[in-house]
XYZ file of C-alpha atoms in Angstrom:
495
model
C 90.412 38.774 116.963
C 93.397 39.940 114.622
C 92.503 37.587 111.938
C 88.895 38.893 112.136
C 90.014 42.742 111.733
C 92.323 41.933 109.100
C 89.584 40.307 107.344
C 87.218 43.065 107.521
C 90.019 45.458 106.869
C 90.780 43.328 103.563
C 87.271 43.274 102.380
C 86.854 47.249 103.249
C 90.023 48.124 100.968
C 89.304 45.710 98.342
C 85.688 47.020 97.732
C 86.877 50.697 98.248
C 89.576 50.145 94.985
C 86.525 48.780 93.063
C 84.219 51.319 93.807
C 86.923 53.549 93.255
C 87.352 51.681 89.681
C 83.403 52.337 88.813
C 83.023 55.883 89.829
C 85.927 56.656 87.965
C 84.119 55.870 84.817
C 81.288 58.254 85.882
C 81.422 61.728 84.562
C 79.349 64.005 86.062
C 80.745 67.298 84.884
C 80.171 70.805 86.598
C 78.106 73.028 84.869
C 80.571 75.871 83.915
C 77.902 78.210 82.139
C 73.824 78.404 81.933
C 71.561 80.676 79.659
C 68.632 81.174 81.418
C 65.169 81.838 79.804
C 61.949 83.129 81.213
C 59.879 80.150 81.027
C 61.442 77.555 83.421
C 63.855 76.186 80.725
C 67.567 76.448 80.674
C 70.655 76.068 78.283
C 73.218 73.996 80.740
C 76.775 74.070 79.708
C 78.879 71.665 81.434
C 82.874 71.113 80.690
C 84.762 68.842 82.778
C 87.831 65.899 82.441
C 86.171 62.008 81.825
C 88.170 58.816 83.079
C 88.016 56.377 80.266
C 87.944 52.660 80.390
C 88.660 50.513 77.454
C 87.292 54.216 75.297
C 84.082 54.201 78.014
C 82.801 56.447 79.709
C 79.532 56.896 81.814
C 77.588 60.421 82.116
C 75.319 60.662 85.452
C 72.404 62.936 85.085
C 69.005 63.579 87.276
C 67.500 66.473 84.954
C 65.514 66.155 81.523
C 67.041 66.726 78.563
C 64.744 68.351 76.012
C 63.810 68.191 72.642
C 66.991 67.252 70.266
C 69.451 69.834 72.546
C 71.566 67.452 74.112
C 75.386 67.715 71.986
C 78.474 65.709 73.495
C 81.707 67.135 72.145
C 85.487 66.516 72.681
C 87.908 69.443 72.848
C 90.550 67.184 71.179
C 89.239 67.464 66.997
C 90.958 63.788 66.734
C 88.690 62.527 69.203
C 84.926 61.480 68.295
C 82.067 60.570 70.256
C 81.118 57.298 68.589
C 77.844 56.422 69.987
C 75.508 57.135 73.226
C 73.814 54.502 75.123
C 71.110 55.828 77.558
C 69.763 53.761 80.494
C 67.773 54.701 84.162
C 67.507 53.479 87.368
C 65.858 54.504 90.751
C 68.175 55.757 93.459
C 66.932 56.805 96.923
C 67.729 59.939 98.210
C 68.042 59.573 101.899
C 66.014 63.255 102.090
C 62.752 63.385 103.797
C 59.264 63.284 102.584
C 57.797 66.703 102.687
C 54.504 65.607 104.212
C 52.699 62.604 105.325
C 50.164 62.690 102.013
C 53.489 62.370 99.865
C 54.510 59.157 102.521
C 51.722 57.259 102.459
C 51.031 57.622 98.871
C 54.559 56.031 97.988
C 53.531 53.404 100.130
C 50.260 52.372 98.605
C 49.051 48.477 98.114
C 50.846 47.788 102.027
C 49.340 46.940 105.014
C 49.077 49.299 108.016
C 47.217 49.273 111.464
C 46.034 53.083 112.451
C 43.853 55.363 115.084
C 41.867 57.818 114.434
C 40.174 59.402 117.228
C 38.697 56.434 119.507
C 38.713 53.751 116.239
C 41.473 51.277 115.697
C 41.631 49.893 112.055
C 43.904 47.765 110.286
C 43.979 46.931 106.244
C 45.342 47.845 102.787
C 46.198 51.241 101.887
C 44.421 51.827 98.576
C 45.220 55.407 97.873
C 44.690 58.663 98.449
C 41.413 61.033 98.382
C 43.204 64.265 97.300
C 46.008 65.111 99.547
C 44.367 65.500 102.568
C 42.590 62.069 103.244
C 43.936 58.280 102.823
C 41.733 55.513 101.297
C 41.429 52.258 103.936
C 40.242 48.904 102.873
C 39.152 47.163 106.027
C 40.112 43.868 106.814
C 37.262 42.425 109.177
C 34.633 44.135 107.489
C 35.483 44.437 103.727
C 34.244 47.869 103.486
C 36.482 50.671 102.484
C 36.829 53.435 104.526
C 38.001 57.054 104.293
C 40.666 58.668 106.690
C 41.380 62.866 107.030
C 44.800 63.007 107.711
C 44.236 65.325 110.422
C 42.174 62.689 112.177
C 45.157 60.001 112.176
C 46.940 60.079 115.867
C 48.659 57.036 115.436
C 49.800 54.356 112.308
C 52.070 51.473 112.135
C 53.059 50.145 108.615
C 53.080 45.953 109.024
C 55.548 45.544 105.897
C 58.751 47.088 104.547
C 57.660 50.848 103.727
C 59.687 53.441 101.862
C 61.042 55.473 104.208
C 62.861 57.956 101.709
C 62.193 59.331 98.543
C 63.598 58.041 94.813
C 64.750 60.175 92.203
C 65.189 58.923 88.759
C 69.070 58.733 87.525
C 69.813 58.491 83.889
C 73.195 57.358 82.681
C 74.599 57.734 79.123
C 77.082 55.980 78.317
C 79.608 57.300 75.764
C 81.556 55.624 73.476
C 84.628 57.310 72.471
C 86.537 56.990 69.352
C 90.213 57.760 67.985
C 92.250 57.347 71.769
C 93.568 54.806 74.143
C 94.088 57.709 76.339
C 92.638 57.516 80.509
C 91.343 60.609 80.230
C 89.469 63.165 77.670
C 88.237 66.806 78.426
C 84.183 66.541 77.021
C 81.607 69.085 76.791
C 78.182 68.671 77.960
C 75.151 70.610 76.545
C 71.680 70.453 76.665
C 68.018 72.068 77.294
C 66.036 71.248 80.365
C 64.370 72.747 82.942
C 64.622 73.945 86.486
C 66.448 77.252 85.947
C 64.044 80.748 85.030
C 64.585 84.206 85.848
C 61.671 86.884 85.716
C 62.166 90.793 85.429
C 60.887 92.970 88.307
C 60.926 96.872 87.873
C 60.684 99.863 90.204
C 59.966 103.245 89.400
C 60.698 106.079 92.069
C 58.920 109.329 91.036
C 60.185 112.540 92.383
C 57.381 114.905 91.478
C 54.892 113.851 88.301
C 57.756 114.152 85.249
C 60.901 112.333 86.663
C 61.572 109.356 88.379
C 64.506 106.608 88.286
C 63.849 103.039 86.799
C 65.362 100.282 88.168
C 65.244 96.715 86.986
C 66.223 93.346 88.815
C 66.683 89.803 87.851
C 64.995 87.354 90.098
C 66.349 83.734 89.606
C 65.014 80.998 90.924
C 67.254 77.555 90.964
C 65.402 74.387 91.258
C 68.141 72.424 88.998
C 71.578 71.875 91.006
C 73.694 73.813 93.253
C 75.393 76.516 90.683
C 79.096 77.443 91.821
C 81.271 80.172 90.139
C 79.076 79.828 86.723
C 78.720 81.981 83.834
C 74.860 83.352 84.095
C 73.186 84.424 80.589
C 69.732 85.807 80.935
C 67.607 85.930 78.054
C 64.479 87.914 77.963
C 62.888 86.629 74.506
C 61.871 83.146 74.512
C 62.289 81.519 70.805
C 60.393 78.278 70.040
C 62.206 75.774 72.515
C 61.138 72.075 72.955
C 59.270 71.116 75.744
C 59.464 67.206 75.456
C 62.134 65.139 76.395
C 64.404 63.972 73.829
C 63.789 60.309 72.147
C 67.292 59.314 73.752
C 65.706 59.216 77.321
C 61.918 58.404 76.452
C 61.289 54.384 77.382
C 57.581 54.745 77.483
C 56.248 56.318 74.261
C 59.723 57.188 72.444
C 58.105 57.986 69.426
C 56.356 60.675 71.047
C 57.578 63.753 69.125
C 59.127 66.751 71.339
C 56.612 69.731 71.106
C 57.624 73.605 69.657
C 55.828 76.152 71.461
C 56.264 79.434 70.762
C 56.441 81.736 73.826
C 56.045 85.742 74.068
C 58.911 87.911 75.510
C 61.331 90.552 74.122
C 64.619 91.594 74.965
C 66.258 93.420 77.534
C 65.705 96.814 78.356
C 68.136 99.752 78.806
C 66.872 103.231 79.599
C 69.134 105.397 78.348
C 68.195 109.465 78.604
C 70.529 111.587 75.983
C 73.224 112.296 78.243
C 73.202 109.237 79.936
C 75.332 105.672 78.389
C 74.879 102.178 78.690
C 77.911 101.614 80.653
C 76.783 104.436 83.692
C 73.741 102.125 83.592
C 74.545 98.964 84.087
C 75.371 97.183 87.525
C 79.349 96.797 87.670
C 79.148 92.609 87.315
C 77.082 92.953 84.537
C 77.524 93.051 80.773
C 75.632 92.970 77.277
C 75.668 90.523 74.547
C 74.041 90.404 71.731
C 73.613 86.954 69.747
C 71.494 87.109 66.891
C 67.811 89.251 67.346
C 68.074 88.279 71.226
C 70.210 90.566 74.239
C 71.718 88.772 76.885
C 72.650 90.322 80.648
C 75.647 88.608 81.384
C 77.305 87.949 85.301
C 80.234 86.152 85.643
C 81.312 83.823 88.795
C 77.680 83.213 90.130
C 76.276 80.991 92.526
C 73.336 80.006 93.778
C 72.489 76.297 95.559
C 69.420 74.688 94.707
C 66.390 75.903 96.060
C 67.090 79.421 96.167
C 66.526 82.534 94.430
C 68.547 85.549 93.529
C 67.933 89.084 93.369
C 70.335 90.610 90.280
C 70.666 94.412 90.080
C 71.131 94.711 86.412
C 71.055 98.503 85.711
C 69.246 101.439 87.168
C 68.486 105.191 85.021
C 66.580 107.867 84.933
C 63.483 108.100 82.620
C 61.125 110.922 81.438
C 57.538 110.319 82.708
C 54.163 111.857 82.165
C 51.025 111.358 83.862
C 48.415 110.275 81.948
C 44.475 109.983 82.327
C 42.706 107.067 80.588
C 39.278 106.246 79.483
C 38.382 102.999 77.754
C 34.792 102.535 76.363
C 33.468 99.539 74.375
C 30.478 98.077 72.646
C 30.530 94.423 71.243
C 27.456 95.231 68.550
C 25.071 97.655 68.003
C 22.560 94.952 70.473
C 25.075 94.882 73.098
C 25.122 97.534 75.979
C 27.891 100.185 75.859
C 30.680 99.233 78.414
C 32.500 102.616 79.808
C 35.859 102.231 82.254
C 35.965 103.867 85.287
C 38.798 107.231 84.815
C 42.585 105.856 85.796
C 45.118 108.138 86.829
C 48.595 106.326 85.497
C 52.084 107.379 83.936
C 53.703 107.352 80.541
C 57.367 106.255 80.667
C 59.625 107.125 77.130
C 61.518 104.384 76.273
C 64.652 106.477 74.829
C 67.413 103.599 74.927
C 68.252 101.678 72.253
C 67.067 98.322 73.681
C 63.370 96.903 74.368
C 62.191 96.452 77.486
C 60.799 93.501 78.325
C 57.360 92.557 79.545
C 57.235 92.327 83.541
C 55.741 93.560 86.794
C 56.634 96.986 88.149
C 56.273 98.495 91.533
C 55.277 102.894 91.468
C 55.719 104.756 94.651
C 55.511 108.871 94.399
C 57.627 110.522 97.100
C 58.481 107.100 98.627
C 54.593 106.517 98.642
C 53.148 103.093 97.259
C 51.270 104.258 94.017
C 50.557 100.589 93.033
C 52.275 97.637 91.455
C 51.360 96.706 87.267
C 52.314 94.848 84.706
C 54.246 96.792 82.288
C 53.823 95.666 78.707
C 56.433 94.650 76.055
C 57.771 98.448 75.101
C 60.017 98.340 71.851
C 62.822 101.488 72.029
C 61.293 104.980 71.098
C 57.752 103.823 72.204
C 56.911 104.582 75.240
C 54.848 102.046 78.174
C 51.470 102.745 79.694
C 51.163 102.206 83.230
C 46.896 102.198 84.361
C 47.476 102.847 88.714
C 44.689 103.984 90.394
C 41.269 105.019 89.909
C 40.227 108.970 89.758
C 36.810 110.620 91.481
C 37.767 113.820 90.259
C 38.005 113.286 86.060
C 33.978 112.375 85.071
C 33.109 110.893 82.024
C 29.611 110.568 80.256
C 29.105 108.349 77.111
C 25.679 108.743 74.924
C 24.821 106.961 71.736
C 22.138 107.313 69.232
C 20.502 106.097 66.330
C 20.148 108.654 63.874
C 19.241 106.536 60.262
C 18.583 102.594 59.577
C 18.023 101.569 55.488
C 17.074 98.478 55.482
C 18.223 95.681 52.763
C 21.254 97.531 52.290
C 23.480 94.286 51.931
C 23.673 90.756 51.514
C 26.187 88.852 53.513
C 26.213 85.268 53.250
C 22.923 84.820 52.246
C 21.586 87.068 54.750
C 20.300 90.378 54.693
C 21.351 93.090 56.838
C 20.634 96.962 57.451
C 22.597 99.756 57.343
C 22.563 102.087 60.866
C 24.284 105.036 61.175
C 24.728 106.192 65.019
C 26.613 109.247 66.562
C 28.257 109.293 69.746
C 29.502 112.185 72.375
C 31.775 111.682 74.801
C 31.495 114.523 77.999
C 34.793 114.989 80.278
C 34.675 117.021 83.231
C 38.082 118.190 85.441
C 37.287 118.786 88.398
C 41.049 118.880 89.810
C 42.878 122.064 90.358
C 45.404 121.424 87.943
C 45.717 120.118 84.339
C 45.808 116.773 82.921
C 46.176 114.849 79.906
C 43.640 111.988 79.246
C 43.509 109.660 76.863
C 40.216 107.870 75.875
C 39.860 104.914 73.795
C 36.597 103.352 71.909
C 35.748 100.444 70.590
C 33.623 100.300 68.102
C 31.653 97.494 66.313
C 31.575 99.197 62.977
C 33.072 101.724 60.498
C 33.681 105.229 61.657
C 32.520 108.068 59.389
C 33.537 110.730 61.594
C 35.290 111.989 64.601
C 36.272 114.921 66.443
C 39.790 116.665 68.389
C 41.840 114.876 65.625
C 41.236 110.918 67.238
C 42.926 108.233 65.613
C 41.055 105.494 63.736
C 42.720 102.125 63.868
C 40.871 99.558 61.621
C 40.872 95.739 62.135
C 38.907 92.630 61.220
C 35.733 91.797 63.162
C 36.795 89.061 66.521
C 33.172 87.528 65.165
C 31.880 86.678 61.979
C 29.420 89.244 60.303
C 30.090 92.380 57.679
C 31.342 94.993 60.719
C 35.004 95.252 61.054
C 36.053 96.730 64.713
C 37.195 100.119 64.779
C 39.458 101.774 68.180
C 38.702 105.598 68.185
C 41.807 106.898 70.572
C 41.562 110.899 71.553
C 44.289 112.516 73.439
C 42.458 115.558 75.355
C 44.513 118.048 77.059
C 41.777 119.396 79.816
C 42.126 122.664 81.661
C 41.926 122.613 85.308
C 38.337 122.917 86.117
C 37.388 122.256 82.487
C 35.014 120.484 80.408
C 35.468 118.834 76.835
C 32.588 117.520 74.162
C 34.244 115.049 72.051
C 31.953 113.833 69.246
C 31.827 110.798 66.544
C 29.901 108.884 64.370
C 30.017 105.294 62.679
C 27.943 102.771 60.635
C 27.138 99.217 61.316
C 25.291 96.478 59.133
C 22.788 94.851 61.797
């Protein structure tokens, strides 16, 4: 009995020193710092000591490395990462399946016996009919059959199965130059994915002219438990790589990594005059500005994977006026006249010195829900546009006529075309107790000759071939309470 515990004792320290001996040539590195984009991709930063052997090391990574990001560097400038050698391997998990479709379709091509309702079948699993619904090939009857999952009381697999799910592990292995030191401090960094962040705003009004902005951070983590890490969120997105990078690629590695550009901005920060940046800004937080793009910065956070964060980055006060809008539009002079119905919404000034960046915002008025909207990329000085809710009280009526056609007045392409000349007028009616401001907005499939109330005329090339460019009217009207307006126009358009 003492021989046959100091045997297994023996063999149980002996494999413990080499296992010891391999995973000390693993370096898996703690990620010390991540900038964060809006698009699901992430710069990871990772600094940590490697155990050499014989100038080895190996680097243990689950996530994709994008594009040609991935840089290895030693913080010792006589030390040189000779060469990278990249390799996978499946290792199971020991987690649990999140639902039976995902279990029985890592276990197709076995056998299995199963009940459904009063039947009792037994065969090959051949796959899956969407995820809700396994494919049966029969035994006895060589017939293939189809199963709802819902309609399964009972299976039993008649062959090894996979009882937990795989993940993928790469390992580089790094080849290090110019020691024969044990140990070497390395820096890991690289693109992937896994890590985004998205802005959320919130505007309290008090009254129609005032109201406090806030913005938030939400960050969602579906990379690796983050612990103590520098977080760097980025709101504009420059052309990143979306591919993996050659290194890791075994089954088409001459598959090129794909640029796409993505829309964004940076940060905002609303600054009135007498407010600064610094009254602004959440306490944790700071600014940093690298290149064209602003960066919030919060230092020692953590998040464990799976989660997501809410990030006060700064709150202010902001100017606001509420605004009326009207948007008409006509396609061609065939084409019916399209009119809006009249929103009620609110014009915030963008006074700070920073951008704000595309995102959602929530409105309430006195603590009241007003409505939740996507508020549009506004660069500093501008000011945003926010369309709420609809208004029964502001009417609109839109007329159009034909008032002269000369026909053969140009050739375009070969084809002849007609020259028709058409006025417009625009009726507003205010039927509120009170004052407003409306702005009204028309597109128009031609070239405007004239227009009333001083509008704006904003020329642009045609969306579809032909001689018309498009032209966007845009009135603001300043209506009395109980008021009514005529606004009048006229354009041309080849037909």
């Amino acid at each position: 009995m003492f021989k046959r515990f100091h045997y297994i004792f023996l063999t149980g320290f002996i494999c413990m020193i080499i296992g010891s001996a391999w995973a000390a040539e693993e370096f898996i590195p703690p990620i010390c710092e991540v900038v964060v984009y809006t698009n699901d991709m992430a710069y990871v930063i990772r600094e940590g000591e490697a155990v050499l052997s014989d100038g080895e090391c190996i680097l243990e990574t689950t996530t994709d490395i994008l594009g040609g990001s991935l840089s290895v560097v030693s913080f010792d400038p006589e030390i040189q990462i000779k060469e990278i050698t990249a390799s996978k391997s499946s290792v199971e998990t020991f987690g649990s399946w999140r639902n039976l479709a995902e279990f029985f379709q890592a276990n197709i091509g076995k056998r299995l016996r199963l009940t459904a309702g009063s039947e009792k079948k037994e065969g090959m699993l051949r796959g899956m009919a969407g995820d809700s619904a396994i494919v049966l090939e029969d035994s006895a009857k060589k017939e293939t059959l189809v199963f709802p999952l819902t309609q399964i009381t009972g299976y039993a697999f008649l062959e090894p199965v996979e009882l937990h799910p795989t993940r993928e592990k790469v390992q580089l292995k790094l080849l290090i130059d110019g020691t024969v030191e044990e140990r070497c401090g390395l820096g890991v960094n690289y693109l992937t994915n896994g890590l985004s962040w998205s802005p959320l705003y919130h505007l309290a009004l008090d009254g129609e002219n005032q109201g406090e902005l806030s913005f938030k951070a939400i960050v969602r983590n579906q990379l690796e438990d983050l612990n103590g890490v520098n977080l760097q969120l980025v709101g504009a997105v420059p052309q990143l790589p979306t591919g993996l990078t050659p290194l890791v690629k075994w089954d088409d590695p001459t598959e090129p990594s794909v640029c796409v550009p993505r829309g964004g901005g940076a940060f905002v920060v609303d600054l009135l005059a007498e407010q600064t940046q610094s009254e602004l800004l959440a306490d944790d937080i700071s600014i940093e500005s690298v290149s064209s793009l602003t960066l919030y910065q919060k230092e020692s956070f953590s998040l464990k994977k799976g989660e997501n964060a809410q990030i006060s980055l700064f709150n202010g006060l902001v100017q606001v006026t509420p605004v009326y809008r009207l948007d008409l539009y006509r396609a061609s002079l065939g084409a019916e006249l399209s009119k809006s119905e009249v929103w009620k919404g609110y014009r915030i000034a963008n006074s700070s010195d920073f951008l704000w960046t595309a995102g959602p915002i929530f409105v309430t008025v006195n603590n009241k829900p007003q409505g939740e909207v996507i508020m549009t990329t506004t660069p500093a000085g501008e000011a945003a546009e926010l369309k709420l809710t609809k208004e029964e009280a502001v009417l609109a009526k839109v007329s159009e006529d034909e008032f002269e056609r000369v026909q053969g007045s140009l050739v375009y392409k070969q084809q002849e075309y007609a020259l028709v000349q058409v006025s417009g007028q625009i009726e507003l009616v205010n039927t509120k107790d009170e004052p407003i401001l409306i702005r009204v907005s028309h597109k128009i499939p031609g070239e405007v000759n004239r227009t009333s109330d001083d509008g704006t005329i904003k020329k642009s090339p045609s969306p579809v071939q032909g001689p018309n460019p498009q032209s966007v009217i845009t009135w603001e009207i300043n209506l009395p309470a109980k008021g009514e307006k005529s606004i009048n126009y006229t354009y041309q358009s080849y037909i």
